[in-house]
Tab-separated table of C-alpha atoms in Angstrom:
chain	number	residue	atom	x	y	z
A	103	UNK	CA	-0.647	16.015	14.563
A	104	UNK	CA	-3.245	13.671	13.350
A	105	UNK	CA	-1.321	12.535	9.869
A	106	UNK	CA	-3.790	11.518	7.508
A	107	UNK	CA	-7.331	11.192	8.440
A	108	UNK	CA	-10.117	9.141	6.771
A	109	UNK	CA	-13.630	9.692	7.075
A	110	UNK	CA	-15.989	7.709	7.302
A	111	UNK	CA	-14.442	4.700	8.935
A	112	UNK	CA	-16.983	2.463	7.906
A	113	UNK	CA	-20.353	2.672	5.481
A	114	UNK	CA	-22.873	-0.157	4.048
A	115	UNK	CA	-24.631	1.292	0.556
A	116	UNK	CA	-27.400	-0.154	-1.442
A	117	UNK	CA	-26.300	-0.355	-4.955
A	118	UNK	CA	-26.861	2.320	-7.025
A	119	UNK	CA	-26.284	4.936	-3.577
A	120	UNK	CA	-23.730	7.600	-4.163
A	121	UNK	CA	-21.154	8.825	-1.334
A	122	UNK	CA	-17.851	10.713	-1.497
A	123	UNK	CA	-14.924	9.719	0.981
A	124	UNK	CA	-12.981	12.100	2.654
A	125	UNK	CA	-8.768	12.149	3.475
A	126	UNK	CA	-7.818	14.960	5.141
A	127	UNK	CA	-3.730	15.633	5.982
A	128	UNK	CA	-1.656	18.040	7.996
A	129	UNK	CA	1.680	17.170	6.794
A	130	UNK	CA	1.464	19.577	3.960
A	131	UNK	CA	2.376	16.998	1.458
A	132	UNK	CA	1.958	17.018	-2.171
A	133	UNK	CA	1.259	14.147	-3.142
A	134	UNK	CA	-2.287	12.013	-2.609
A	135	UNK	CA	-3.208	8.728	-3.534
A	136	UNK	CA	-6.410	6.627	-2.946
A	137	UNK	CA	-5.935	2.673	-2.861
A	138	UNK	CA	-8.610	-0.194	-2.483
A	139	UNK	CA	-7.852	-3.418	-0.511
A	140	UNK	CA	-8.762	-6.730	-1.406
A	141	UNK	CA	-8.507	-10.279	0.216
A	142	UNK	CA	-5.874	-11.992	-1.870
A	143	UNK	CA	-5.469	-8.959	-4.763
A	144	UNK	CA	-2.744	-6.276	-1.950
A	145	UNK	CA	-3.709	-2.858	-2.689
A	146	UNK	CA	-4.401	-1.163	-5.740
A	147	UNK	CA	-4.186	1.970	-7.361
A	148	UNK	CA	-7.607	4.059	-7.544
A	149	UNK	CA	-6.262	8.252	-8.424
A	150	UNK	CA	-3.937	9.958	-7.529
A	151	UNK	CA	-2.933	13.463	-7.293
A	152	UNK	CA	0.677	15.296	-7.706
A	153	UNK	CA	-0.465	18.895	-6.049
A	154	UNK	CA	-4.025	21.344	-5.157
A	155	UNK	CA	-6.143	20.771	-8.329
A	156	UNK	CA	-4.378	18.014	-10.413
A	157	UNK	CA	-5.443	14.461	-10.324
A	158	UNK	CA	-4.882	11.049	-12.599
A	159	UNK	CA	-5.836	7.770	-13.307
A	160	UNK	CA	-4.698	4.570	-11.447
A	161	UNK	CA	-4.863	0.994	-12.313
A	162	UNK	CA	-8.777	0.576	-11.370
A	163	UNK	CA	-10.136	4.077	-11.867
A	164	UNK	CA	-13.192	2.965	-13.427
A	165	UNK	CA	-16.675	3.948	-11.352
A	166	UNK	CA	-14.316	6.396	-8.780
A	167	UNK	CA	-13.829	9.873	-9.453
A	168	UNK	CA	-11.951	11.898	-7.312
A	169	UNK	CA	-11.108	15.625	-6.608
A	170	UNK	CA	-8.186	17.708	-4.746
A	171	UNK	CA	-9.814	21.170	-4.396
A	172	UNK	CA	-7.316	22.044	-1.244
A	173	UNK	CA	-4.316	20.685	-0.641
A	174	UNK	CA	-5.201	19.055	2.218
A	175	UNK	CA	-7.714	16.858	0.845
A	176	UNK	CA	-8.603	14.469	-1.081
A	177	UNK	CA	-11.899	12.991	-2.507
A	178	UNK	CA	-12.919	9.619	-3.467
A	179	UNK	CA	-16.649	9.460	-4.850
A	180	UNK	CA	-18.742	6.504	-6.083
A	181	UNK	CA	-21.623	7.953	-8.380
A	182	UNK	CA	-23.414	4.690	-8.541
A	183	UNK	CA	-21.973	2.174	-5.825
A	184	UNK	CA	-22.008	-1.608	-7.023
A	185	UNK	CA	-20.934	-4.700	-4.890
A	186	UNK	CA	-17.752	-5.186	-7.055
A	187	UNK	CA	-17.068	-2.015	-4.875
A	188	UNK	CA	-17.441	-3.696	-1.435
A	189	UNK	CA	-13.745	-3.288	-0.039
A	190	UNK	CA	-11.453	-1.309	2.184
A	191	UNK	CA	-10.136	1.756	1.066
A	192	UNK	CA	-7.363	3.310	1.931
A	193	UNK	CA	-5.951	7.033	1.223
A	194	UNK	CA	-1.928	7.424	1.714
A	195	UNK	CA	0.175	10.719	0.749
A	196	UNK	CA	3.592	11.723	0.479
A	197	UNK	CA	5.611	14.404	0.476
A	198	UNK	CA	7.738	13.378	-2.704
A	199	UNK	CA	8.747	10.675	-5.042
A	200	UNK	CA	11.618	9.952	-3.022
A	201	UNK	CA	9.842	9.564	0.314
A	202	UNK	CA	7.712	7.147	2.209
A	203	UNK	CA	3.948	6.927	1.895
A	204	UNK	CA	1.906	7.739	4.921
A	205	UNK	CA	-1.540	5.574	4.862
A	206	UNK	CA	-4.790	6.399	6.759
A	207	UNK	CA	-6.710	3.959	8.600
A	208	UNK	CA	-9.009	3.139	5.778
A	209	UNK	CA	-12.701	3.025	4.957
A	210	UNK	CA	-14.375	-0.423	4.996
A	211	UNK	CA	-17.318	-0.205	2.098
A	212	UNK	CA	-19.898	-2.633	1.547
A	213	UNK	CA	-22.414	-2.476	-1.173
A	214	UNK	CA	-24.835	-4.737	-0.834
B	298	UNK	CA	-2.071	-9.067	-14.684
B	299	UNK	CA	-0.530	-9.340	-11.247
B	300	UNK	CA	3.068	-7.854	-12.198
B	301	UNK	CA	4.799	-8.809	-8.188
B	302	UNK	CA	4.010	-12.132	-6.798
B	303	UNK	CA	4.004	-12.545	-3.106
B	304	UNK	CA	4.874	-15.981	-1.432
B	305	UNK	CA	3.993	-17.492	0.708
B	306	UNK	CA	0.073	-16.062	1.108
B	307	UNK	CA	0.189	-17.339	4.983
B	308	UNK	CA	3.148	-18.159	7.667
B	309	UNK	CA	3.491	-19.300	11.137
B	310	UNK	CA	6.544	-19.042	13.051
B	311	UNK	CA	7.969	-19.869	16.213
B	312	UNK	CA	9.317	-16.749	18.801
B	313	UNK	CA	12.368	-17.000	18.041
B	314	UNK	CA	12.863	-17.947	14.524
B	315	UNK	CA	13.366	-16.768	11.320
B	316	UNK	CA	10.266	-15.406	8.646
B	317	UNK	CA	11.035	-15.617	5.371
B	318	UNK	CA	8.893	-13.865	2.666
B	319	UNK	CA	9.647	-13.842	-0.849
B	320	UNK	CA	8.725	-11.341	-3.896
B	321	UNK	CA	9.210	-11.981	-7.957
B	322	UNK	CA	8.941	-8.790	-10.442
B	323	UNK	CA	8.173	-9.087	-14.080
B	324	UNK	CA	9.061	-5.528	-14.706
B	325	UNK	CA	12.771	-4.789	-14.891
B	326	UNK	CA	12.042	-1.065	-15.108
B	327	UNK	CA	11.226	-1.099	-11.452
B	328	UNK	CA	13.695	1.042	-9.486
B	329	UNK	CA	12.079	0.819	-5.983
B	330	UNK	CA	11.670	-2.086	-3.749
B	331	UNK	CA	9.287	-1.317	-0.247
B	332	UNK	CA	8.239	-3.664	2.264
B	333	UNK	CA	5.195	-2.709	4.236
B	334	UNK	CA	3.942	-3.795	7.519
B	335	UNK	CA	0.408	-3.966	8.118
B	336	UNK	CA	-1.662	-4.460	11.378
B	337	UNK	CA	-5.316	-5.317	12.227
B	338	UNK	CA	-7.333	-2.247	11.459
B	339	UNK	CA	-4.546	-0.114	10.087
B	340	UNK	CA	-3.217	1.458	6.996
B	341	UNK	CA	0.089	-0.337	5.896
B	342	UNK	CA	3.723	1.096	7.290
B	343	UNK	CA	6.570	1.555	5.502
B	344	UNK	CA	9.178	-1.063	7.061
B	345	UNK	CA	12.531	-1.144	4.710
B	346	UNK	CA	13.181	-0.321	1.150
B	347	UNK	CA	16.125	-1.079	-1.427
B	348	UNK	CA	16.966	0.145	-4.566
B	349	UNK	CA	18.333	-2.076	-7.183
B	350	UNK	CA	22.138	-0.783	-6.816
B	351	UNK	CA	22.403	-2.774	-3.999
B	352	UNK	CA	21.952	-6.468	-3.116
B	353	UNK	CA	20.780	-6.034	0.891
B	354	UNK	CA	19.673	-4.098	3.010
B	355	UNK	CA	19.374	-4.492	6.906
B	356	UNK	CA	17.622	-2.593	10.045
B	357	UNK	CA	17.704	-4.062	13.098
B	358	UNK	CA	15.867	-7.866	12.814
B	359	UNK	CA	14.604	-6.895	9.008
B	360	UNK	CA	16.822	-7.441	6.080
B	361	UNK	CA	15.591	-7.263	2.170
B	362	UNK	CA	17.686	-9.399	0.305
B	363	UNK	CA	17.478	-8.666	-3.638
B	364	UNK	CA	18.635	-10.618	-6.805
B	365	UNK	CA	18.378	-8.445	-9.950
B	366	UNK	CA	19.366	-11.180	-12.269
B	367	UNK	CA	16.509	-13.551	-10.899
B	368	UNK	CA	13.849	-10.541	-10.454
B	369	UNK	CA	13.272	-11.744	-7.058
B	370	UNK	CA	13.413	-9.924	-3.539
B	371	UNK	CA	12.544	-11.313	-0.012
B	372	UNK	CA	12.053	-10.204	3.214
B	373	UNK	CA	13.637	-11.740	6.185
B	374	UNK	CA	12.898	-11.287	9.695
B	375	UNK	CA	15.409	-12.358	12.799
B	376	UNK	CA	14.319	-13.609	16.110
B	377	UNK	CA	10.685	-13.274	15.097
B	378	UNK	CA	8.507	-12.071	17.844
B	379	UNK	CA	5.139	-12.265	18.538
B	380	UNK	CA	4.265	-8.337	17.907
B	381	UNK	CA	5.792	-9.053	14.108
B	382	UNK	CA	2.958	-10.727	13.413
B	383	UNK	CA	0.840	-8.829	10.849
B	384	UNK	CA	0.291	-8.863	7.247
B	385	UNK	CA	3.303	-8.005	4.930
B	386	UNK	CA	3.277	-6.651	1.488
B	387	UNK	CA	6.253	-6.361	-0.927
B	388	UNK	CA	5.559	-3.545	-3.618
B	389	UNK	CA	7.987	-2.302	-6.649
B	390	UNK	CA	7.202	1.091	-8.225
B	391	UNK	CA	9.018	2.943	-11.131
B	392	UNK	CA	8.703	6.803	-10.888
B	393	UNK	CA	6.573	7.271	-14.004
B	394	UNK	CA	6.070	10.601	-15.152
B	395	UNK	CA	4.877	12.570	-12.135
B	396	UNK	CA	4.616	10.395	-9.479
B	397	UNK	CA	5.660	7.184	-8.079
B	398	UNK	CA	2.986	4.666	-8.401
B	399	UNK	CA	3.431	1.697	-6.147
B	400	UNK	CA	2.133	-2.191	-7.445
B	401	UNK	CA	1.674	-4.376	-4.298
B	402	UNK	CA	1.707	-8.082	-3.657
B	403	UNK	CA	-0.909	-9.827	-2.612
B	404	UNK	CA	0.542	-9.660	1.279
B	405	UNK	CA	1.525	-12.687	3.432
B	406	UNK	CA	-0.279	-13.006	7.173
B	407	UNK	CA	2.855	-13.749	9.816
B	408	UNK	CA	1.761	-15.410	12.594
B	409	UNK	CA	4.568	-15.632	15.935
B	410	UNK	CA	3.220	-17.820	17.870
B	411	UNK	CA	4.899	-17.431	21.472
């Protein structure tokens, strides 16, 4: 039972590169979210998704899209990365709105 | 506009003693009050929650303490111990629409020194 799985673990991009991160879970939950991580800032809201084929805006959704083909994943893209960008991200899901969140180990980005 | 403000941003400890971290909301509409726990190379762990009905909370060494009328909720850990030390965010959420969105502080580093 690996939880909730983040791939890749680390990247470094020139600006302008493209790349899509991947969350994979096996708890069958419905709900998805993908967070950044910033020194001094906590985490913050990229997307998020409610169930298979839904997904909605965060508080910073702006140069991420994101897509939730299967349930069990979830998709975090950067069309055209930029260092503002450089951060760790971090994908989380939960079963409901009454229940914990569940984080992966995050991806650390840098865009240089 | 940051709307929960985490204090203090770094804290060292003695083994033994007590770690006290404090949160202020702007939003009274929150209805959800997390704590997470958050280690070197990790995702952050749920650690205790409250809900507003209710002015404490404790598990084990971890108790939230809340005060509605002052918007303010801390974290306090008993007979701190070196493996507590990690970064710890406070986060408040409302359950808006369809899902629950969480807004973090900006996390305080614990150190327990031994």
């Amino acid at each position: 039972n690996a939880g909730v799985t983040q791939t890749p673990k680390f990247r470094v991009l020139k600006t302008g590169q493209s790349m899509t991160l991947l969350c994979a879970q096996d708890m069958n939950h419905e709900y998805m979210y993908w967070y950044r991580q910033d020194p001094g800032m906590g985490l913050r809201l990229i997307h998020y998704s409610v169930g298979e084929g839904t997904t909605a805006k965060g508080e910073v959704p702006d140069g991420y899209n994101v897509s939730r083909l299967k349930k069990q994943n979830f998709l975090l893209g950067l069309e055209s990365a930029a260092p503002s960008q450089t951060s760790v991200y971090f994908c989380a899901t939960t079963r409901d709105n009454n229940s914990p969140l569940h984080f992966g180990n995050g991806t650390r980005l840098t865009v240089t | 506009q940051q709307q929960v403000k985490q204090s203090p941003q770094s804290l060292i400890v003695q083994k033994g003693g007590i770690s006290i971290i404090n949160c202020a909301y702007e939003n009274t509409a929150f209805d959800y009050f997390p704590w997470y726990q958050q280690f070197p190379g990790k995702g952050p762990a749920l650690l205790i929650a409250i809900r507003p009905d209710v002015s404490e909370k404790k598990e084990g060494r971890f108790t939230i303490s809340f005060n509605k009328s002052a918007k303010q909720f801390s974290l306090h850990i008993m007979d701190s111990q070196p493996g507590d030390s990690a970064t710890y965010f406070c986060a408040a959420s409302i359950s808006s629409g369809s899902a629950r969105q969480l807004t973090f502080g900006s996390g305080t580093q614990l150190t327990v020194l031994p």
